[in-house]
C-alpha atoms as a PDB file:
ATOM      1  CA  MET A   1    -181.337 104.784 193.024  1.00  0.00           C
ATOM      2  CA  ASN A   2    -183.390 105.688 189.947  1.00  0.00           C
ATOM      3  CA  THR A   3    -185.356 102.836 188.157  1.00  0.00           C
ATOM      4  CA  ARG A   4    -186.761 103.326 185.037  1.00  0.00           C
ATOM      5  CA  ARG A   5    -184.727 101.970 182.089  1.00  0.00           C
ATOM      6  CA  THR A   6    -187.470 104.056 179.434  1.00  0.00           C
ATOM      7  CA  ALA A   7    -189.371 106.594 179.084  1.00  0.00           C
ATOM      8  CA  PRO A   8    -193.383 105.718 180.044  1.00  0.00           C
ATOM      9  CA  ARG A   9    -196.102 105.795 177.404  1.00  0.00           C
ATOM     10  CA  ALA A  10    -197.906 109.497 177.150  1.00  0.00           C
ATOM     11  CA  TRP A  11    -199.189 111.901 175.679  1.00  0.00           C
ATOM     12  CA  VAL A  12    -196.956 114.333 175.802  1.00  0.00           C
ATOM     13  CA  PHE A  13    -197.043 118.171 175.658  1.00  0.00           C
ATOM     14  CA  VAL A  14    -195.641 119.933 172.171  1.00  0.00           C
ATOM     15  CA  GLY A  15    -196.488 123.740 172.467  1.00  0.00           C
ATOM     16  CA  LEU A  16    -199.783 125.852 172.740  1.00  0.00           C
ATOM     17  CA  ALA A  17    -202.216 125.617 169.997  1.00  0.00           C
ATOM     18  CA  GLU A  18    -201.761 129.207 168.997  1.00  0.00           C
ATOM     19  CA  SER A  19    -198.350 129.354 169.123  1.00  0.00           C
ATOM     20  CA  ILE A  20    -198.012 126.628 166.148  1.00  0.00           C
ATOM     21  CA  GLY A  21    -198.954 128.747 163.025  1.00  0.00           C
ATOM     22  CA  PRO A  22    -199.410 127.767 159.539  1.00  0.00           C
ATOM     23  CA  GLY A  23    -196.263 128.134 158.055  1.00  0.00           C
ATOM     24  CA  THR A  24    -193.688 127.979 160.998  1.00  0.00           C
ATOM     25  CA  VAL A  25    -191.674 124.462 162.182  1.00  0.00           C
ATOM     26  CA  HIS A  26    -190.937 123.861 165.905  1.00  0.00           C
ATOM     27  CA  SER A  27    -188.438 121.039 166.791  1.00  0.00           C
ATOM     28  CA  VAL A  28    -189.253 119.568 170.455  1.00  0.00           C
ATOM     29  CA  ASP A  29    -186.900 116.905 171.827  1.00  0.00           C
ATOM     30  CA  ILE A  30    -189.201 113.869 173.680  1.00  0.00           C
ATOM     31  CA  ALA A  31    -187.225 111.290 175.387  1.00  0.00           C
ATOM     32  CA  ASP A  32    -185.640 109.363 172.140  1.00  0.00           C
ATOM     33  CA  SER A  33    -187.677 110.599 169.332  1.00  0.00           C
ATOM     34  CA  PRO A  34    -187.052 113.650 168.773  1.00  0.00           C
ATOM     35  CA  ARG A  35    -189.909 115.799 166.141  1.00  0.00           C
ATOM     36  CA  VAL A  36    -190.989 118.745 164.758  1.00  0.00           C
ATOM     37  CA  VAL A  37    -194.915 120.238 164.843  1.00  0.00           C
ATOM     38  CA  TYR A  38    -196.459 122.067 162.738  1.00  0.00           C
ATOM     39  CA  ARG A  39    -199.539 123.252 160.687  1.00  0.00           C
ATOM     40  CA  THR A  40    -200.617 122.828 156.902  1.00  0.00           C
ATOM     41  CA  GLY A  41    -201.743 125.081 155.034  1.00  0.00           C
ATOM     42  CA  SER A  42    -205.238 124.614 155.522  1.00  0.00           C
ATOM     43  CA  GLY A  43    -204.868 124.224 159.401  1.00  0.00           C
ATOM     44  CA  GLU A  44    -204.339 120.480 160.521  1.00  0.00           C
ATOM     45  CA  LEU A  45    -201.811 119.970 162.945  1.00  0.00           C
ATOM     46  CA  VAL A  46    -198.940 117.728 162.344  1.00  0.00           C
ATOM     47  CA  VAL A  47    -195.896 116.240 164.147  1.00  0.00           C
ATOM     48  CA  ALA A  48    -193.535 114.523 162.944  1.00  0.00           C
ATOM     49  CA  ASP A  49    -189.920 112.817 163.078  1.00  0.00           C
ATOM     50  CA  ALA A  50    -187.491 115.354 163.003  1.00  0.00           C
ATOM     51  CA  HIS A  51    -184.903 113.880 160.365  1.00  0.00           C
ATOM     52  CA  CYS A  52    -185.814 113.352 156.737  1.00  0.00           C
ATOM     53  CA  PRO A  53    -185.783 109.460 155.967  1.00  0.00           C
ATOM     54  CA  HIS A  54    -183.822 110.800 152.761  1.00  0.00           C
ATOM     55  CA  VAL A  55    -180.112 111.197 154.169  1.00  0.00           C
ATOM     56  CA  GLY A  56    -181.073 112.133 158.226  1.00  0.00           C
ATOM     57  CA  THR A  57    -181.328 116.417 157.967  1.00  0.00           C
ATOM     58  CA  HIS A  58    -183.306 117.560 160.621  1.00  0.00           C
ATOM     59  CA  LEU A  59    -186.662 119.405 159.660  1.00  0.00           C
ATOM     60  CA  GLY A  60    -186.523 121.879 162.622  1.00  0.00           C
ATOM     61  CA  GLN A  61    -183.240 123.384 160.666  1.00  0.00           C
ATOM     62  CA  GLY A  62    -184.572 125.444 157.695  1.00  0.00           C
ATOM     63  CA  ALA A  63    -187.665 123.150 156.759  1.00  0.00           C
ATOM     64  CA  THR A  64    -190.331 125.175 154.842  1.00  0.00           C
ATOM     65  CA  ILE A  65    -194.282 124.614 155.128  1.00  0.00           C
ATOM     66  CA  GLU A  66    -195.779 124.766 151.541  1.00  0.00           C
ATOM     67  CA  GLY A  67    -199.218 124.551 151.307  1.00  0.00           C
ATOM     68  CA  ASP A  68    -200.305 120.766 153.099  1.00  0.00           C
ATOM     69  CA  TYR A  69    -196.719 119.668 152.281  1.00  0.00           C
ATOM     70  CA  ILE A  70    -193.690 120.225 154.216  1.00  0.00           C
ATOM     71  CA  ARG A  71    -190.068 120.906 152.203  1.00  0.00           C
ATOM     72  CA  CYS A  72    -187.087 119.002 153.574  1.00  0.00           C
ATOM     73  CA  PRO A  73    -184.163 122.315 153.133  1.00  0.00           C
ATOM     74  CA  LEU A  74    -181.433 120.133 151.992  1.00  0.00           C
ATOM     75  CA  HIS A  75    -182.071 118.114 148.890  1.00  0.00           C
ATOM     76  CA  GLY A  76    -186.475 119.742 148.339  1.00  0.00           C
ATOM     77  CA  LEU A  77    -188.409 115.992 149.240  1.00  0.00           C
ATOM     78  CA  ARG A  78    -191.864 117.633 149.975  1.00  0.00           C
ATOM     79  CA  PHE A  79    -193.683 115.393 152.427  1.00  0.00           C
ATOM     80  CA  GLU A  80    -197.508 114.798 152.325  1.00  0.00           C
ATOM     81  CA  PRO A  81    -199.296 115.633 155.985  1.00  0.00           C
ATOM     82  CA  HIS A  82    -199.360 111.653 156.229  1.00  0.00           C
ATOM     83  CA  GLY A  83    -195.928 111.504 155.334  1.00  0.00           C
ATOM     84  CA  ALA A  84    -195.827 109.716 151.817  1.00  0.00           C
ATOM     85  CA  CYS A  85    -192.943 111.419 149.977  1.00  0.00           C
ATOM     86  CA  VAL A  86    -193.683 113.113 146.337  1.00  0.00           C
ATOM     87  CA  GLU A  87    -190.681 113.227 145.037  1.00  0.00           C
ATOM     88  CA  ALA A  88    -190.211 109.545 146.097  1.00  0.00           C
ATOM     89  CA  ARG A  89    -193.156 108.577 143.707  1.00  0.00           C
ATOM     90  CA  ALA A  90    -191.774 110.238 141.144  1.00  0.00           C
ATOM     91  CA  ARG A  91    -188.200 109.340 141.332  1.00  0.00           C
ATOM     92  CA  GLY A  92    -189.000 105.272 142.006  1.00  0.00           C
ATOM     93  CA  GLY A  93    -188.872 105.820 145.793  1.00  0.00           C
ATOM     94  CA  SER A  94    -191.383 105.233 148.074  1.00  0.00           C
ATOM     95  CA  LEU A  95    -189.638 106.986 151.430  1.00  0.00           C
ATOM     96  CA  MET A  96    -191.608 107.718 154.171  1.00  0.00           C
ATOM     97  CA  LEU A  97    -191.602 110.841 157.113  1.00  0.00           C
ATOM     98  CA  ARG A  98    -193.184 108.646 160.320  1.00  0.00           C
ATOM     99  CA  VAL A  99    -195.932 110.807 161.762  1.00  0.00           C
ATOM    100  CA  HIS A 100    -197.430 110.279 165.187  1.00  0.00           C
ATOM    101  CA  PRO A 101    -200.245 110.731 166.233  1.00  0.00           C
ATOM    102  CA  VAL A 102    -201.574 114.188 167.460  1.00  0.00           C
ATOM    103  CA  CYS A 103    -204.841 116.057 170.161  1.00  0.00           C
ATOM    104  CA  GLU A 104    -205.549 119.077 171.160  1.00  0.00           C
ATOM    105  CA  VAL A 105    -207.443 119.736 174.497  1.00  0.00           C
ATOM    106  CA  ALA A 106    -208.287 123.321 175.405  1.00  0.00           C
ATOM    107  CA  GLY A 107    -205.341 124.668 173.233  1.00  0.00           C
ATOM    108  CA  MET A 108    -202.471 122.865 174.040  1.00  0.00           C
ATOM    109  CA  VAL A 109    -201.435 120.071 171.848  1.00  0.00           C
ATOM    110  CA  PHE A 110    -199.674 116.906 172.622  1.00  0.00           C
ATOM    111  CA  SER A 111    -198.036 114.538 170.428  1.00  0.00           C
ATOM    112  CA  TRP A 112    -198.091 110.689 171.660  1.00  0.00           C
ATOM    113  CA  TYR A 113    -195.196 108.843 172.503  1.00  0.00           C
ATOM    114  CA  ALA A 114    -194.672 104.886 173.103  1.00  0.00           C
ATOM    115  CA  PRO A 115    -190.777 103.960 173.060  1.00  0.00           C
ATOM    116  CA  ASP A 116    -191.894 100.965 170.871  1.00  0.00           C
ATOM    117  CA  GLN A 117    -194.029 103.025 168.260  1.00  0.00           C
ATOM    118  CA  SER A 118    -197.429 101.181 169.573  1.00  0.00           C
ATOM    119  CA  PRO A 119    -200.661 103.121 169.584  1.00  0.00           C
ATOM    120  CA  PRO A 120    -202.883 105.418 171.727  1.00  0.00           C
ATOM    121  CA  SER A 121    -204.107 103.015 174.474  1.00  0.00           C
ATOM    122  CA  PHE A 122    -205.759 105.722 175.848  1.00  0.00           C
ATOM    123  CA  ALA A 123    -207.124 109.548 174.972  1.00  0.00           C
ATOM    124  CA  LEU A 124    -207.390 112.964 176.740  1.00  0.00           C
ATOM    125  CA  PRO A 125    -210.615 114.395 178.196  1.00  0.00           C
ATOM    126  CA  GLU A 126    -211.764 117.382 176.488  1.00  0.00           C
ATOM    127  CA  LEU A 127    -212.107 120.643 178.140  1.00  0.00           C
ATOM    128  CA  ASP A 128    -213.421 123.586 177.205  1.00  0.00           C
ATOM    129  CA  ASP A 129    -211.095 126.234 177.080  1.00  0.00           C
ATOM    130  CA  GLN A 130    -213.232 129.251 176.440  1.00  0.00           C
ATOM    131  CA  ALA A 131    -213.363 131.048 179.674  1.00  0.00           C
ATOM    132  CA  PHE A 132    -209.464 130.792 180.503  1.00  0.00           C
ATOM    133  CA  LEU A 133    -207.662 133.629 180.630  1.00  0.00           C
ATOM    134  CA  PRO A 134    -204.108 133.178 178.538  1.00  0.00           C
ATOM    135  CA  TYR A 135    -201.987 130.300 179.626  1.00  0.00           C
ATOM    136  CA  ARG A 136    -198.897 131.310 181.616  1.00  0.00           C
ATOM    137  CA  ILE A 137    -195.925 128.624 181.378  1.00  0.00           C
ATOM    138  CA  ARG A 138    -192.856 127.638 183.966  1.00  0.00           C
ATOM    139  CA  THR A 139    -191.180 124.883 182.717  1.00  0.00           C
ATOM    140  CA  GLU A 140    -188.106 123.056 185.195  1.00  0.00           C
ATOM    141  CA  ARG A 141    -185.784 120.527 183.770  1.00  0.00           C
ATOM    142  CA  LEU A 142    -185.998 117.729 187.070  1.00  0.00           C
ATOM    143  CA  ASP A 143    -183.312 114.506 187.222  1.00  0.00           C
ATOM    144  CA  LEU A 144    -186.936 112.683 188.171  1.00  0.00           C
ATOM    145  CA  ALA A 145    -189.014 109.739 186.371  1.00  0.00           C
ATOM    146  CA  MET A 146    -192.528 111.088 184.888  1.00  0.00           C
ATOM    147  CA  GLU A 147    -194.410 109.767 187.628  1.00  0.00           C
ATOM    148  CA  GLU A 148    -192.271 111.712 190.429  1.00  0.00           C
ATOM    149  CA  PRO A 149    -193.833 115.523 190.119  1.00  0.00           C
ATOM    150  CA  LEU A 150    -197.343 114.681 189.354  1.00  0.00           C
ATOM    151  CA  GLU A 151    -198.064 112.049 193.180  1.00  0.00           C
ATOM    152  CA  VAL A 152    -198.050 114.891 194.824  1.00  0.00           C
ATOM    153  CA  HIS A 153    -201.845 116.534 193.852  1.00  0.00           C
ATOM    154  CA  ALA A 154    -204.096 115.248 195.312  1.00  0.00           C
ATOM    155  CA  VAL A 155    -202.171 111.859 196.147  1.00  0.00           C
ATOM    156  CA  ASP A 156    -199.595 112.365 198.844  1.00  0.00           C
ATOM    157  CA  ILE A 157    -201.560 114.804 200.700  1.00  0.00           C
ATOM    158  CA  GLY A 158    -199.015 113.916 203.483  1.00  0.00           C
ATOM    159  CA  HIS A 159    -197.314 116.863 202.211  1.00  0.00           C
ATOM    160  CA  ASN A 160    -199.592 119.064 202.204  1.00  0.00           C
ATOM    161  CA  THR A 161    -199.539 120.419 206.065  1.00  0.00           C
ATOM    162  CA  THR A 162    -196.018 120.076 206.025  1.00  0.00           C
ATOM    163  CA  LEU A 163    -194.517 121.753 203.363  1.00  0.00           C
ATOM    164  CA  HIS A 164    -197.071 123.762 202.298  1.00  0.00           C
ATOM    165  CA  ALA A 165    -198.198 124.368 205.936  1.00  0.00           C
ATOM    166  CA  GLU A 166    -202.330 124.225 204.654  1.00  0.00           C
ATOM    167  CA  GLN A 167    -204.280 123.174 207.368  1.00  0.00           C
ATOM    168  CA  GLY A 168    -207.901 121.280 207.557  1.00  0.00           C
ATOM    169  CA  VAL A 169    -206.363 118.881 204.724  1.00  0.00           C
ATOM    170  CA  GLU A 170    -209.724 116.931 204.361  1.00  0.00           C
ATOM    171  CA  PRO A 171    -210.564 114.176 200.975  1.00  0.00           C
ATOM    172  CA  VAL A 172    -213.770 115.096 200.130  1.00  0.00           C
ATOM    173  CA  GLU A 173    -213.554 112.251 197.578  1.00  0.00           C
ATOM    174  CA  PRO A 174    -211.690 109.187 197.466  1.00  0.00           C
ATOM    175  CA  LEU A 175    -208.475 108.368 194.991  1.00  0.00           C
ATOM    176  CA  THR A 176    -210.359 106.478 191.796  1.00  0.00           C
ATOM    177  CA  ILE A 177    -207.964 104.283 189.589  1.00  0.00           C
ATOM    178  CA  ASP A 178    -208.748 103.004 186.270  1.00  0.00           C
ATOM    179  CA  ALA A 179    -206.255 101.722 183.189  1.00  0.00           C
ATOM    180  CA  SER A 180    -205.515 105.249 181.989  1.00  0.00           C
ATOM    181  CA  SER A 181    -206.279 107.760 184.772  1.00  0.00           C
ATOM    182  CA  THR A 182    -206.355 108.790 188.093  1.00  0.00           C
ATOM    183  CA  HIS A 183    -209.087 111.642 190.241  1.00  0.00           C
ATOM    184  CA  ALA A 184    -209.187 112.292 193.552  1.00  0.00           C
ATOM    185  CA  ALA A 185    -210.445 115.949 195.131  1.00  0.00           C
ATOM    186  CA  LEU A 186    -209.810 117.582 198.451  1.00  0.00           C
ATOM    187  CA  VAL A 187    -210.165 120.269 200.574  1.00  0.00           C
ATOM    188  CA  MET A 188    -207.604 122.352 203.048  1.00  0.00           C
ATOM    189  CA  ARG A 189    -207.017 125.842 204.164  1.00  0.00           C
ATOM    190  CA  HIS A 190    -204.380 127.299 202.400  1.00  0.00           C
ATOM    191  CA  PRO A 191    -202.464 130.202 203.857  1.00  0.00           C
ATOM    192  CA  ALA A 192    -202.815 132.887 201.140  1.00  0.00           C
ATOM    193  CA  THR A 193    -200.340 135.535 199.033  1.00  0.00           C
ATOM    194  CA  PRO A 194    -199.579 139.196 200.628  1.00  0.00           C
ATOM    195  CA  THR A 195    -202.096 140.271 198.102  1.00  0.00           C
ATOM    196  CA  GLY A 196    -204.446 137.500 198.940  1.00  0.00           C
ATOM    197  CA  LYS A 197    -204.735 138.272 202.265  1.00  0.00           C
ATOM    198  CA  ARG A 198    -204.961 141.821 201.630  1.00  0.00           C
ATOM    199  CA  MET A 199    -208.024 140.868 200.065  1.00  0.00           C
ATOM    200  CA  LEU A 200    -209.354 138.419 202.827  1.00  0.00           C
ATOM    201  CA  ARG A 201    -209.226 141.721 205.379  1.00  0.00           C
ATOM    202  CA  LEU A 202    -211.676 143.551 202.805  1.00  0.00           C
ATOM    203  CA  LEU A 203    -213.970 140.090 203.596  1.00  0.00           C
ATOM    204  CA  GLY A 204    -213.163 139.981 207.087  1.00  0.00           C
ATOM    205  CA  VAL A 205    -211.000 136.815 206.983  1.00  0.00           C
ATOM    206  CA  HIS A 206    -208.097 138.317 209.055  1.00  0.00           C
ATOM    207  CA  ASP A 207    -206.027 134.614 210.031  1.00  0.00           C
ATOM    208  CA  GLY A 208    -204.823 134.726 206.361  1.00  0.00           C
ATOM    209  CA  TYR A 209    -205.805 131.650 204.750  1.00  0.00           C
ATOM    210  CA  VAL A 210    -208.378 130.840 202.060  1.00  0.00           C
ATOM    211  CA  GLU A 211    -210.929 127.253 201.955  1.00  0.00           C
ATOM    212  CA  THR A 212    -209.626 125.846 199.059  1.00  0.00           C
ATOM    213  CA  HIS A 213    -211.224 122.744 196.866  1.00  0.00           C
ATOM    214  CA  VAL A 214    -208.928 121.010 194.677  1.00  0.00           C
ATOM    215  CA  GLU A 215    -210.165 118.010 192.289  1.00  0.00           C
ATOM    216  CA  VAL A 216    -207.275 116.187 190.539  1.00  0.00           C
ATOM    217  CA  ARG A 217    -207.430 114.018 187.531  1.00  0.00           C
ATOM    218  CA  THR A 218    -204.326 112.368 185.705  1.00  0.00           C
ATOM    219  CA  VAL A 219    -204.338 110.809 182.465  1.00  0.00           C
ATOM    220  CA  GLY A 220    -201.512 108.534 181.827  1.00  0.00           C
ATOM    221  CA  LEU A 221    -198.070 110.308 183.201  1.00  0.00           C
ATOM    222  CA  GLY A 222    -197.993 112.855 180.770  1.00  0.00           C
ATOM    223  CA  TYR A 223    -201.006 115.085 181.430  1.00  0.00           C
ATOM    224  CA  GLN A 224    -202.348 116.497 184.816  1.00  0.00           C
ATOM    225  CA  HIS A 225    -205.627 118.731 185.285  1.00  0.00           C
ATOM    226  CA  ILE A 226    -206.026 121.081 189.158  1.00  0.00           C
ATOM    227  CA  ARG A 227    -209.200 122.714 189.024  1.00  0.00           C
ATOM    228  CA  SER A 228    -208.539 124.956 192.113  1.00  0.00           C
ATOM    229  CA  THR A 229    -212.088 126.935 193.676  1.00  0.00           C
ATOM    230  CA  VAL A 230    -211.925 129.291 196.049  1.00  0.00           C
ATOM    231  CA  ALA A 231    -216.173 129.824 196.498  1.00  0.00           C
ATOM    232  CA  SER A 232    -215.180 132.484 199.087  1.00  0.00           C
ATOM    233  CA  MET A 233    -213.563 134.722 196.312  1.00  0.00           C
ATOM    234  CA  GLY A 234    -215.678 133.120 193.113  1.00  0.00           C
ATOM    235  CA  ILE A 235    -211.856 132.072 191.535  1.00  0.00           C
ATOM    236  CA  VAL A 236    -211.483 129.334 189.886  1.00  0.00           C
ATOM    237  CA  VAL A 237    -207.875 128.343 188.439  1.00  0.00           C
ATOM    238  CA  ASN A 238    -206.789 125.891 186.090  1.00  0.00           C
ATOM    239  CA  GLN A 239    -203.733 124.281 187.100  1.00  0.00           C
ATOM    240  CA  PHE A 240    -202.038 121.779 184.321  1.00  0.00           C
ATOM    241  CA  MET A 241    -198.626 119.378 185.114  1.00  0.00           C
ATOM    242  CA  LEU A 242    -197.369 118.318 181.973  1.00  0.00           C
ATOM    243  CA  ALA A 243    -194.480 116.010 182.068  1.00  0.00           C
ATOM    244  CA  VAL A 244    -192.493 115.909 179.327  1.00  0.00           C
ATOM    245  CA  PRO A 245    -189.943 112.835 178.852  1.00  0.00           C
ATOM    246  CA  ARG A 246    -185.940 113.940 178.291  1.00  0.00           C
ATOM    247  CA  ALA A 247    -184.907 110.013 178.929  1.00  0.00           C
ATOM    248  CA  ALA A 248    -185.688 107.484 181.061  1.00  0.00           C
ATOM    249  CA  ASN A 249    -185.262 109.836 184.036  1.00  0.00           C
ATOM    250  CA  GLU A 250    -185.107 113.062 183.289  1.00  0.00           C
ATOM    251  CA  VAL A 251    -187.908 115.366 182.613  1.00  0.00           C
ATOM    252  CA  ASP A 252    -189.167 118.699 181.642  1.00  0.00           C
ATOM    253  CA  LEU A 253    -191.987 119.835 183.779  1.00  0.00           C
ATOM    254  CA  ASN A 254    -194.553 122.093 182.193  1.00  0.00           C
ATOM    255  CA  VAL A 255    -196.331 124.460 185.191  1.00  0.00           C
ATOM    256  CA  VAL A 256    -199.454 125.630 183.311  1.00  0.00           C
ATOM    257  CA  TYR A 257    -201.536 128.483 184.787  1.00  0.00           C
ATOM    258  CA  SER A 258    -204.799 130.065 183.756  1.00  0.00           C
ATOM    259  CA  MET A 259    -207.663 131.739 185.556  1.00  0.00           C
ATOM    260  CA  GLN A 260    -211.389 131.396 184.852  1.00  0.00           C
ATOM    261  CA  ARG A 261    -212.771 134.493 184.081  1.00  0.00           C
ATOM    262  CA  LEU A 262    -214.545 135.843 186.524  1.00  0.00           C
ATOM    263  CA  ASP A 263    -218.501 135.836 187.009  1.00  0.00           C
ATOM    264  CA  ARG A 264    -220.009 138.677 188.303  1.00  0.00           C
ATOM    265  CA  ALA A 265    -222.914 136.385 190.542  1.00  0.00           C
ATOM    266  CA  ARG A 266    -219.665 134.601 192.047  1.00  0.00           C
ATOM    267  CA  LEU A 267    -218.156 137.500 193.049  1.00  0.00           C
ATOM    268  CA  PRO A 268    -218.542 138.738 196.972  1.00  0.00           C
ATOM    269  CA  ARG A 269    -220.875 141.260 196.824  1.00  0.00           C
ATOM    270  CA  LEU A 270    -218.013 143.608 198.382  1.00  0.00           C
ATOM    271  CA  PHE A 271    -216.479 143.601 194.556  1.00  0.00           C
ATOM    272  CA  ARG A 272    -219.954 142.755 192.567  1.00  0.00           C
ATOM    273  CA  MET A 273    -219.632 146.955 191.752  1.00  0.00           C
ATOM    274  CA  LEU A 274    -215.854 146.790 190.365  1.00  0.00           C
ATOM    275  CA  PRO A 275    -215.095 146.517 186.930  1.00  0.00           C
ATOM    276  CA  LEU A 276    -214.152 142.550 185.780  1.00  0.00           C
ATOM    277  CA  PRO A 277    -211.295 144.653 183.587  1.00  0.00           C
ATOM    278  CA  LEU A 278    -209.979 146.114 186.821  1.00  0.00           C
ATOM    279  CA  LEU A 279    -210.580 142.367 189.680  1.00  0.00           C
ATOM    280  CA  GLU A 280    -209.236 140.208 186.905  1.00  0.00           C
ATOM    281  CA  PRO A 281    -205.615 140.996 187.066  1.00  0.00           C
ATOM    282  CA  VAL A 282    -205.687 141.731 190.418  1.00  0.00           C
ATOM    283  CA  PHE A 283    -207.244 138.053 191.224  1.00  0.00           C
ATOM    284  CA  ASP A 284    -205.010 136.726 188.265  1.00  0.00           C
ATOM    285  CA  ARG A 285    -201.268 137.671 189.688  1.00  0.00           C
ATOM    286  CA  ALA A 286    -202.594 136.606 193.228  1.00  0.00           C
ATOM    287  CA  GLY A 287    -203.521 132.913 192.012  1.00  0.00           C
ATOM    288  CA  TYR A 288    -200.902 132.775 190.172  1.00  0.00           C
ATOM    289  CA  ASP A 289    -198.261 134.139 192.472  1.00  0.00           C
ATOM    290  CA  GLU A 290    -200.031 131.140 195.433  1.00  0.00           C
ATOM    291  CA  LEU A 291    -199.267 128.526 192.437  1.00  0.00           C
ATOM    292  CA  MET A 292    -195.195 129.735 192.065  1.00  0.00           C
ATOM    293  CA  ALA A 293    -194.940 129.936 195.300  1.00  0.00           C
ATOM    294  CA  ALA A 294    -196.142 126.458 196.012  1.00  0.00           C
ATOM    295  CA  THR A 295    -193.921 124.790 192.881  1.00  0.00           C
ATOM    296  CA  ASP A 296    -191.275 126.554 194.860  1.00  0.00           C
ATOM    297  CA  GLU A 297    -191.524 124.841 197.608  1.00  0.00           C
ATOM    298  CA  HIS A 298    -191.574 121.834 195.451  1.00  0.00           C
ATOM    299  CA  MET A 299    -189.115 122.951 193.447  1.00  0.00           C
ATOM    300  CA  GLY A 300    -186.413 122.715 196.324  1.00  0.00           C
ATOM    301  CA  MET A 301    -187.624 119.001 197.593  1.00  0.00           C
ATOM    302  CA  TRP A 302    -187.474 117.930 193.719  1.00  0.00           C
ATOM    303  CA  THR A 303    -183.871 119.085 192.529  1.00  0.00           C
ATOM    304  CA  ARG A 304    -182.045 116.304 194.701  1.00  0.00           C
ATOM    305  CA  LYS A 305    -185.023 113.665 195.307  1.00  0.00           C
ATOM    306  CA  ARG A 306    -184.531 110.359 193.759  1.00  0.00           C
ATOM    307  CA  GLN A 307    -186.480 107.521 192.850  1.00  0.00           C
ATOM    308  CA  LEU A 308    -186.539 104.629 194.870  1.00  0.00           C
ATOM    309  CA  ALA A 309    -186.798 100.870 193.878  1.00  0.00           C
ATOM    310  CA  ALA A 310    -188.676 100.011 197.034  1.00  0.00           C
ATOM    311  CA  PRO A 311    -189.752 102.445 198.950  1.00  0.00           C
ATOM    312  CA  GLY A 312    -190.630 102.650 202.696  1.00  0.00           C
ATOM    313  CA  TRP A 313    -194.592 103.023 202.775  1.00  0.00           C
ATOM    314  CA  PHE A 314    -196.355 103.632 205.915  1.00  0.00           C
ATOM    315  CA  PRO A 315    -199.671 101.274 206.208  1.00  0.00           C
ATOM    316  CA  ASP A 316    -201.840 104.370 205.933  1.00  0.00           C
ATOM    317  CA  GLU A 317    -200.454 105.375 202.708  1.00  0.00           C
ATOM    318  CA  ASP A 318    -201.410 102.875 200.431  1.00  0.00           C
ATOM    319  CA  GLY A 319    -202.549 105.982 197.939  1.00  0.00           C
ATOM    320  CA  LEU A 320    -198.685 106.083 196.918  1.00  0.00           C
ATOM    321  CA  ARG A 321    -198.835 101.922 196.565  1.00  0.00           C
ATOM    322  CA  ARG A 322    -201.575 101.963 194.632  1.00  0.00           C
ATOM    323  CA  TYR A 323    -200.006 105.928 192.819  1.00  0.00           C
ATOM    324  CA  ARG A 324    -197.196 104.145 191.521  1.00  0.00           C
ATOM    325  CA  THR A 325    -197.808 100.708 190.948  1.00  0.00           C
ATOM    326  CA  TRP A 326    -200.415 102.187 187.991  1.00  0.00           C
ATOM    327  CA  ALA A 327    -197.750 103.901 187.180  1.00  0.00           C
ATOM    328  CA  ASP A 328    -195.528 100.836 186.293  1.00  0.00           C
ATOM    329  CA  GLY A 329    -198.089 100.101 183.949  1.00  0.00           C
ATOM    330  CA  PHE A 330    -197.108 102.907 181.296  1.00  0.00           C
ATOM    331  CA  TYR A 331    -193.488 101.306 181.294  1.00  0.00           C
ATOM    332  CA  GLU A 332    -192.258  98.691 179.100  1.00  0.00           C
END
């Protein structure tokens, strides 16, 4: 049975920064809190309740940005970035549009969500995105609580050999858990895609497996960063699992992919003389295809999975037990 009654406290993904340009208003559905996100004329990001406090007009249906103000399309009321209504003051009222904490990490925008409207209790880590290639995003809706899709990475390592046919899966850093985050790292031999296998053969690797180092950091239940390094190929891939709650047990999972730009000094000698603009699309496509193949394998499990109130843990699954206890702390 599904056990969650509310969505958890979390920093929730609301879009890529580059897609939120001045003058546009975007609608975002977060559990019981529909919101709009926009950028003021001076460049400030604002996330606010979607409904005007006057008579409940949805600001995503035609609101306009005028300088640093957002104007309601029904009665023309204007609101400042911190939520005060300019016209209300002039007319003897005190309408306030609720605004929510917002932050930007590596070109991605997040808004704080808490069912009880409490302020942020933790922050997301800074991450330099200057070397990232453009993001690609795949979104899947799942009938699961937010923590379920995140626990498979570096916590439930037992699935690596069965679901993904990986070999030699070993932790290289133990799972550590603090109040707001988890961190772990492991190494494995991962089966390559057809494109990856062709590149490996050029390097004299004929069994189709590539050694991969994976580091996973989860902060709250809305943000997970997975950095995969294939040292033999000079490839570093950044993957983000960004869960957006739609209801207590329904989530939109955004799988975000970006390969770091190639560094010629890290490339195999065979590839160093080739132009990077020729190599990057090939490596990028191979990495993306591998991620999508793994995501497809997970989707085959997630689409019919359910959260159990009392899982039948094995003695060697202490990490999963600790992770679930940690996740409980983000719920009311």
